[in-house]
């Protein structure tokens, strides 16, 4: 059975456009957000605003969690799962591997099918329903999940049993966070050495070692637009920590890069850039 009523728990940068796109696809959407005003902004798009996670999830065919981190998901999951009764739980927030196992157990205890399904893509792709879904979970959950994923993304990859989605997400974020750190430090180096950073970006543009991402984030840095937030730096720091933990505790590696990247993001947060875009990691490499 495909999902007809979907609860969206968390209407931040990612959750709000997800709720809007589901409503646009004629799914009945009930949204809840800790700070209610953010969810209320969705009412004009046909989204019903719920007063609690339980109220949003009651009788829903699918429950989406799109929250900051594992602690936030833990804080709402129990109540939502108890109310949902038989729904599928699409856990799309980026959380750690141990947290994912813990959440799967919560779902089991509540007799809810757990779909570990972190998302690839940021604010723009979320608004345009062009996310990539890294889905993992039981085969029976695929059909009800897919209608939801089709409304919010352009591609769904089913990767295996729950946990596989988060493992792939952490690999991808490890790459992305290292790329952003390298970009920030290279721009700072160009400035420090007295060569034009914009020319560095121009040389990279279209070159095999360049990337479209470096152009987007590079311009954000050079044009001083770091307050145009697609992915908050405080959450990128959380992800850098999750990648370093996964490399050490789960993969058994002796990683050098992941802890260094984590330290850069932590330094940028400590310097007061946590609410800015993740590209503000650049400010960890500049003189303060
Ligand atoms: N932005 C991106 O580019 C992107 C891309 C892929 C994945 N992600 C991941 O998606 C998740 C959401 O990211 P976002 O960018 O949408 O972040 P965001 O705008 O900061 O939204 C975070 C959401 O979590 C809620 N929240 C935080 N702590 C909570 C708690 N203790 N209890 C209940 N609710 C809590 C916030 O509620 P309030 O409004 O009340 O603060 C808000 O709804 C994160 O795991 C992030 O890593 C983000």
Short mmCIF file of C-alpha atoms and ligand atoms in Angstrom, two decimals:
data_model
loop_
_atom_site.label_atom_id
_atom_site.label_comp_id
_atom_site.label_asym_id
_atom_site.label_seq_id
_atom_site.Cartn_x
_atom_site.Cartn_y
_atom_site.Cartn_z
CA UNK A 1 0.00 0.00 0.00
CA UNK A 2 1.39 3.41 -0.94
CA UNK A 3 1.51 6.18 1.66
CA UNK A 4 -1.47 8.57 1.66
CA UNK A 5 -0.91 10.38 4.95
CA UNK A 6 2.59 11.34 5.95
CA UNK A 7 3.81 12.89 9.19
CA UNK A 8 6.84 15.16 8.79
CA UNK A 9 8.62 15.68 12.10
CA UNK A 10 11.06 18.58 11.79
CA UNK A 11 10.48 21.46 9.38
CA UNK A 12 13.91 23.08 9.26
CA UNK A 13 15.93 23.82 6.11
CA UNK A 14 15.31 20.31 4.73
CA UNK A 15 12.03 19.28 6.39
CA UNK A 16 10.03 22.33 5.23
CA UNK A 17 10.53 21.84 1.47
CA UNK A 18 10.04 18.09 1.92
CA UNK A 19 6.63 18.73 3.52
CA UNK A 20 5.74 21.22 0.76
CA UNK A 21 6.68 18.81 -2.03
CA UNK A 22 4.66 16.01 -0.46
CA UNK A 23 1.62 18.28 -0.20
CA UNK A 24 2.16 19.31 -3.84
CA UNK A 25 2.09 15.59 -4.74
CA UNK A 26 -1.36 15.40 -3.08
CA UNK A 27 -0.21 13.46 -0.09
CA UNK A 28 -1.97 14.46 3.12
CA UNK A 29 0.83 15.98 5.20
CA UNK A 30 0.85 16.62 8.93
CA UNK A 31 3.91 18.53 10.08
CA UNK A 32 5.26 19.06 13.55
CA UNK A 33 8.19 21.23 14.57
CA UNK A 34 9.60 21.98 18.04
CA UNK A 35 9.41 25.68 17.22
CA UNK A 36 5.83 25.74 16.01
CA UNK A 37 6.04 28.95 13.96
CA UNK A 38 8.34 27.28 11.43
CA UNK A 39 5.72 24.61 10.74
CA UNK A 40 2.92 27.18 10.60
CA UNK A 41 4.56 28.80 7.59
CA UNK A 42 3.65 25.61 5.69
CA UNK A 43 -0.11 25.88 6.27
CA UNK A 44 -0.56 28.03 3.15
CA UNK A 45 0.92 25.17 1.12
CA UNK A 46 -1.75 22.75 2.30
CA UNK A 47 0.22 21.21 5.17
CA UNK A 48 -1.68 20.53 8.39
CA UNK A 49 0.24 21.70 11.47
CA UNK A 50 0.23 19.30 14.42
CA UNK A 51 0.74 20.23 18.07
CA UNK A 52 2.88 17.22 18.99
CA UNK A 53 4.82 14.41 17.29
CA UNK A 54 2.08 11.99 18.39
CA UNK A 55 -0.69 14.10 16.89
CA UNK A 56 1.21 14.29 13.59
CA UNK A 57 1.93 10.57 13.49
CA UNK A 58 -1.46 9.23 14.59
CA UNK A 59 -2.86 7.01 11.86
CA UNK A 60 -0.22 8.13 9.34
CA UNK A 61 0.98 5.64 6.72
CA UNK A 62 4.52 6.97 6.95
CA UNK A 63 6.44 9.03 9.49
CA UNK A 64 9.44 11.07 8.35
CA UNK A 65 11.98 12.33 10.86
CA UNK A 66 14.09 15.20 9.49
CA UNK A 67 15.74 16.48 12.65
CA UNK A 68 19.14 17.88 13.59
CA UNK A 69 20.81 14.81 15.10
CA UNK A 70 20.43 11.55 17.01
CA UNK A 71 19.42 13.29 20.24
CA UNK A 72 16.64 15.19 18.48
CA UNK A 73 15.35 11.99 16.83
CA UNK A 74 15.41 10.16 20.18
CA UNK A 75 13.46 13.03 21.74
CA UNK A 76 10.49 12.62 19.38
CA UNK A 77 10.63 9.02 18.16
CA UNK A 78 9.01 7.20 21.07
CA UNK A 79 5.86 9.31 21.12
CA UNK A 80 5.55 9.28 17.33
CA UNK A 81 6.06 5.53 17.01
CA UNK A 82 3.51 4.73 19.70
CA UNK A 83 0.92 6.90 17.94
CA UNK A 84 1.66 5.73 14.42
CA UNK A 85 0.72 2.06 14.77
CA UNK A 86 1.86 0.14 11.71
CA UNK A 87 3.35 2.99 9.71
CA UNK A 88 6.75 2.93 8.07
CA UNK A 89 9.33 5.18 9.67
CA UNK A 90 11.52 6.99 7.17
CA UNK A 91 14.47 8.20 9.23
CA UNK A 92 16.08 10.79 6.97
CA UNK A 93 18.12 12.82 9.51
CA UNK A 94 21.87 12.22 9.47
CA UNK A 95 22.74 10.30 12.64
CA UNK A 96 25.52 7.93 13.65
CA UNK A 97 25.70 4.18 13.10
CA UNK A 98 25.26 3.24 16.77
CA UNK A 99 22.30 5.65 16.91
CA UNK A 100 20.82 4.05 13.80
CA UNK A 101 20.98 0.61 15.45
CA UNK A 102 19.33 2.04 18.55
CA UNK A 103 16.54 3.66 16.52
CA UNK A 104 15.97 0.39 14.63
CA UNK A 105 15.41 -1.30 17.99
CA UNK A 106 12.92 1.38 19.03
CA UNK A 107 11.03 0.78 15.80
CA UNK A 108 11.07 -2.98 16.35
CA UNK A 109 9.67 -2.59 19.85
CA UNK A 110 6.85 -0.41 18.47
CA UNK A 111 6.20 -2.84 15.59
CA UNK A 112 7.03 -0.20 13.00
CA UNK A 113 9.12 -0.85 9.89
CA UNK A 114 12.35 1.12 10.04
CA UNK A 115 13.73 2.62 6.85
CA UNK A 116 17.15 4.15 7.38
CA UNK A 117 17.09 6.69 4.56
CA UNK A 118 19.45 9.66 4.82
CA UNK A 119 19.31 12.17 2.00
CA UNK A 120 21.92 13.51 -0.35
CA UNK A 121 21.43 17.06 -1.57
CA UNK A 122 21.00 20.36 0.19
CA UNK A 123 18.43 23.20 0.43
CA UNK A 124 18.12 23.85 -3.33
CA UNK A 125 17.66 20.18 -4.33
CA UNK A 126 15.20 19.75 -1.43
CA UNK A 127 13.12 22.68 -2.76
CA UNK A 128 13.23 21.30 -6.30
CA UNK A 129 12.41 17.70 -5.20
CA UNK A 130 15.78 16.61 -6.56
CA UNK A 131 17.20 14.84 -3.54
CA UNK A 132 18.88 11.44 -3.74
CA UNK A 133 17.56 8.97 -1.17
CA UNK A 134 20.00 6.46 0.30
CA UNK A 135 17.36 3.96 1.38
CA UNK A 136 17.83 0.78 3.38
CA UNK A 137 15.38 -1.44 5.21
CA UNK A 138 13.06 -4.41 4.83
CA UNK A 139 11.73 -5.31 1.37
CA UNK A 140 8.11 -4.96 2.57
CA UNK A 141 8.76 -1.30 3.36
CA UNK A 142 9.83 -0.40 -0.17
CA UNK A 143 6.45 0.15 -1.78
CA UNK A 144 5.01 2.50 0.87
CA UNK A 145 8.35 4.29 1.09
CA UNK A 146 8.83 4.77 -2.63
CA UNK A 147 5.79 6.96 -3.16
CA UNK A 148 7.09 9.29 -0.48
CA UNK A 149 10.60 9.28 -1.91
CA UNK A 150 9.30 9.94 -5.45
CA UNK A 151 7.66 13.14 -4.23
CA UNK A 152 10.80 14.52 -2.59
CA UNK A 153 13.65 13.23 -4.70
CA UNK A 154 14.82 12.34 -8.18
CA UNK A 155 16.59 9.11 -7.34
CA UNK A 156 16.21 6.41 -4.70
CA UNK A 157 18.93 3.84 -4.17
CA UNK A 158 17.95 0.80 -2.09
CA UNK A 159 21.21 -0.29 -0.52
CA UNK A 160 20.29 -3.27 1.66
CA UNK A 161 19.29 -3.76 5.27
CA UNK A 162 18.78 -0.76 7.58
CA UNK A 163 22.14 0.80 8.38
CA UNK A 164 23.46 0.59 4.81
CA UNK A 165 21.95 4.00 3.99
CA UNK A 166 23.72 5.70 6.87
CA UNK A 167 27.00 3.91 6.10
CA UNK A 168 26.92 5.23 2.53
CA UNK A 169 25.86 8.70 3.73
CA UNK A 170 28.87 8.87 6.05
CA UNK A 171 31.22 7.82 3.24
CA UNK A 172 29.75 10.54 1.01
CA UNK A 173 29.87 13.17 3.74
CA UNK A 174 33.46 12.25 4.55
CA UNK A 175 34.30 13.10 0.94
CA UNK A 176 32.21 16.29 0.89
CA UNK A 177 33.52 17.67 4.18
CA UNK A 178 37.12 17.01 3.18
CA UNK A 179 36.48 18.73 -0.17
CA UNK A 180 34.97 21.78 1.54
CA UNK A 181 37.85 21.93 4.02
CA UNK A 182 40.41 21.70 1.20
CA UNK A 183 38.59 24.43 -0.71
CA UNK A 184 38.51 26.76 2.31
CA UNK A 185 42.15 26.25 3.14
CA UNK A 186 43.23 26.63 -0.51
CA UNK A 187 41.38 29.95 -0.80
CA UNK A 188 42.95 31.13 2.47
CA UNK A 189 46.36 30.03 1.16
CA UNK A 190 45.89 31.93 -2.10
CA UNK A 191 44.99 35.07 -0.16
CA UNK A 192 47.92 34.57 2.23
CA UNK A 193 50.39 34.07 -0.60
CA UNK A 194 49.10 37.12 -2.41
CA UNK A 195 47.70 35.39 -5.49
CA UNK A 196 44.14 36.03 -6.65
CA UNK A 197 41.73 33.45 -5.11
CA UNK A 198 39.17 34.12 -7.87
CA UNK A 199 41.81 33.10 -10.43
CA UNK A 200 42.39 29.88 -8.49
CA UNK A 201 38.65 29.13 -8.85
CA UNK A 202 38.77 30.08 -12.54
CA UNK A 203 41.65 27.64 -13.16
CA UNK A 204 39.72 24.88 -11.36
CA UNK A 205 36.54 25.56 -13.34
CA UNK A 206 35.99 22.65 -15.72
CA UNK A 207 39.41 21.16 -14.94
CA UNK A 208 39.60 17.43 -14.04
CA UNK A 209 40.64 18.28 -10.49
CA UNK A 210 37.89 20.89 -10.09
CA UNK A 211 34.27 20.33 -9.10
CA UNK A 212 31.01 22.25 -9.57
CA UNK A 213 30.69 22.16 -5.79
CA UNK A 214 33.99 24.04 -5.40
CA UNK A 215 32.64 26.75 -7.71
CA UNK A 216 29.39 27.16 -5.75
CA UNK A 217 30.99 27.17 -2.31
CA UNK A 218 34.05 29.09 -3.51
CA UNK A 219 31.90 31.97 -4.75
CA UNK A 220 29.94 31.94 -1.48
CA UNK A 221 33.23 32.45 0.37
CA UNK A 222 34.75 35.05 -1.94
CA UNK A 223 31.53 37.08 -2.24
CA UNK A 224 31.11 37.04 1.54
CA UNK A 225 27.71 35.33 1.35
CA UNK A 226 28.30 32.78 4.11
CA UNK A 227 25.02 33.77 5.76
CA UNK A 228 23.13 32.24 2.80
CA UNK A 229 22.83 28.91 4.56
CA UNK A 230 22.18 25.66 2.72
CA UNK A 231 23.81 23.41 5.30
CA UNK A 232 24.57 24.93 8.72
CA UNK A 233 28.18 24.57 9.79
CA UNK A 234 27.09 23.31 13.26
CA UNK A 235 25.48 20.29 11.54
CA UNK A 236 28.51 19.78 9.30
CA UNK A 237 30.61 19.62 12.46
CA UNK A 238 28.25 16.92 13.78
CA UNK A 239 28.71 15.00 10.52
CA UNK A 240 32.51 15.40 10.64
CA UNK A 241 32.40 13.84 14.11
CA UNK A 242 30.17 11.00 12.88
CA UNK A 243 32.55 10.28 9.99
CA UNK A 244 35.61 10.24 12.29
CA UNK A 245 33.80 7.95 14.77
CA UNK A 246 32.66 5.58 12.02
CA UNK A 247 36.19 5.38 10.59
CA UNK A 248 37.71 4.63 13.98
CA UNK A 249 35.04 2.66 15.85
CA UNK A 250 33.19 0.89 13.04
CA UNK A 251 35.63 0.55 10.14
CA UNK A 252 38.69 -0.14 12.31
CA UNK A 253 40.82 2.37 10.38
CA UNK A 254 43.52 4.66 11.68
CA UNK A 255 42.19 7.73 9.89
CA UNK A 256 44.26 10.91 9.65
CA UNK A 257 42.05 13.07 7.45
CA UNK A 258 38.68 12.59 9.20
CA UNK A 259 39.92 13.82 12.64
CA UNK A 260 41.70 16.75 10.97
CA UNK A 261 38.51 17.72 9.12
CA UNK A 262 36.54 17.36 12.36
CA UNK A 263 39.02 19.68 14.12
CA UNK A 264 38.65 22.31 11.37
CA UNK A 265 34.85 22.33 11.66
CA UNK A 266 35.06 22.44 15.47
CA UNK A 267 37.43 25.43 15.25
CA UNK A 268 35.10 27.29 12.90
CA UNK A 269 32.19 26.66 15.30
CA UNK A 270 34.33 27.87 18.23
CA UNK A 271 35.06 31.02 16.24
CA UNK A 272 31.34 31.73 16.11
CA UNK A 273 30.41 30.51 12.60
CA UNK A 274 28.10 27.62 13.57
CA UNK A 275 24.95 29.23 12.19
CA UNK A 276 26.60 30.15 8.86
CA UNK A 277 26.91 27.89 5.82
CA UNK A 278 29.34 24.98 6.09
CA UNK A 279 31.64 26.82 3.65
CA UNK A 280 32.50 29.04 6.64
CA UNK A 281 34.94 26.27 7.59
CA UNK A 282 37.22 28.53 5.55
CA UNK A 283 37.32 30.78 8.63
CA UNK A 284 39.11 28.03 10.57
CA UNK A 285 42.12 28.51 8.29
CA UNK A 286 42.29 32.31 8.21
CA UNK A 287 43.84 34.48 10.90
CA UNK A 288 40.94 35.36 13.21
N1 LIG B 1 20.83 21.16 5.09
C1 LIG B 1 21.40 20.23 4.36
O1 LIG B 1 22.06 20.51 3.35
C2 LIG B 1 21.27 18.76 4.71
C3 LIG B 1 21.44 17.82 3.68
C4 LIG B 1 21.30 16.46 3.95
C5 LIG B 1 21.05 16.07 5.26
N2 LIG B 1 20.93 17.01 6.25
C6 LIG B 1 20.66 16.52 7.60
O2 LIG B 1 19.26 16.67 7.79
C7 LIG B 1 18.98 16.98 9.16
C8 LIG B 1 18.22 18.31 9.25
O3 LIG B 1 19.03 19.31 8.68
P1 LIG B 1 18.49 20.80 8.39
O4 LIG B 1 19.50 21.42 7.50
O5 LIG B 1 17.06 20.77 7.98
O6 LIG B 1 18.65 21.43 9.86
P2 LIG B 1 17.86 22.59 10.59
O7 LIG B 1 17.29 23.57 9.63
O8 LIG B 1 18.75 23.09 11.67
O9 LIG B 1 16.64 21.81 11.26
C9 LIG B 1 16.83 21.00 12.38
C10 LIG B 1 15.50 20.52 12.89
O10 LIG B 1 15.70 19.73 14.06
C11 LIG B 1 14.87 20.24 15.11
N3 LIG B 1 15.46 19.95 16.42
C12 LIG B 1 16.73 20.20 16.82
N4 LIG B 1 16.91 19.73 18.08
C13 LIG B 1 15.73 19.20 18.47
C14 LIG B 1 15.29 18.55 19.66
N5 LIG B 1 16.11 18.35 20.70
N6 LIG B 1 14.01 18.12 19.71
C15 LIG B 1 13.17 18.31 18.67
N7 LIG B 1 13.53 18.91 17.51
C16 LIG B 1 14.80 19.33 17.42
C17 LIG B 1 14.77 21.73 14.81
O11 LIG B 1 13.69 22.30 15.51
P3 LIG B 1 13.65 23.89 15.81
O12 LIG B 1 13.15 24.52 14.55
O13 LIG B 1 12.72 24.03 16.95
O14 LIG B 1 15.07 24.30 16.14
C18 LIG B 1 14.55 21.67 13.31
O15 LIG B 1 13.25 21.26 12.99
C19 LIG B 1 20.33 16.96 9.86
O16 LIG B 1 20.56 15.68 10.38
C20 LIG B 1 21.31 17.26 8.74
O17 LIG B 1 22.60 16.78 9.03
C21 LIG B 1 21.00 18.34 6.00
#
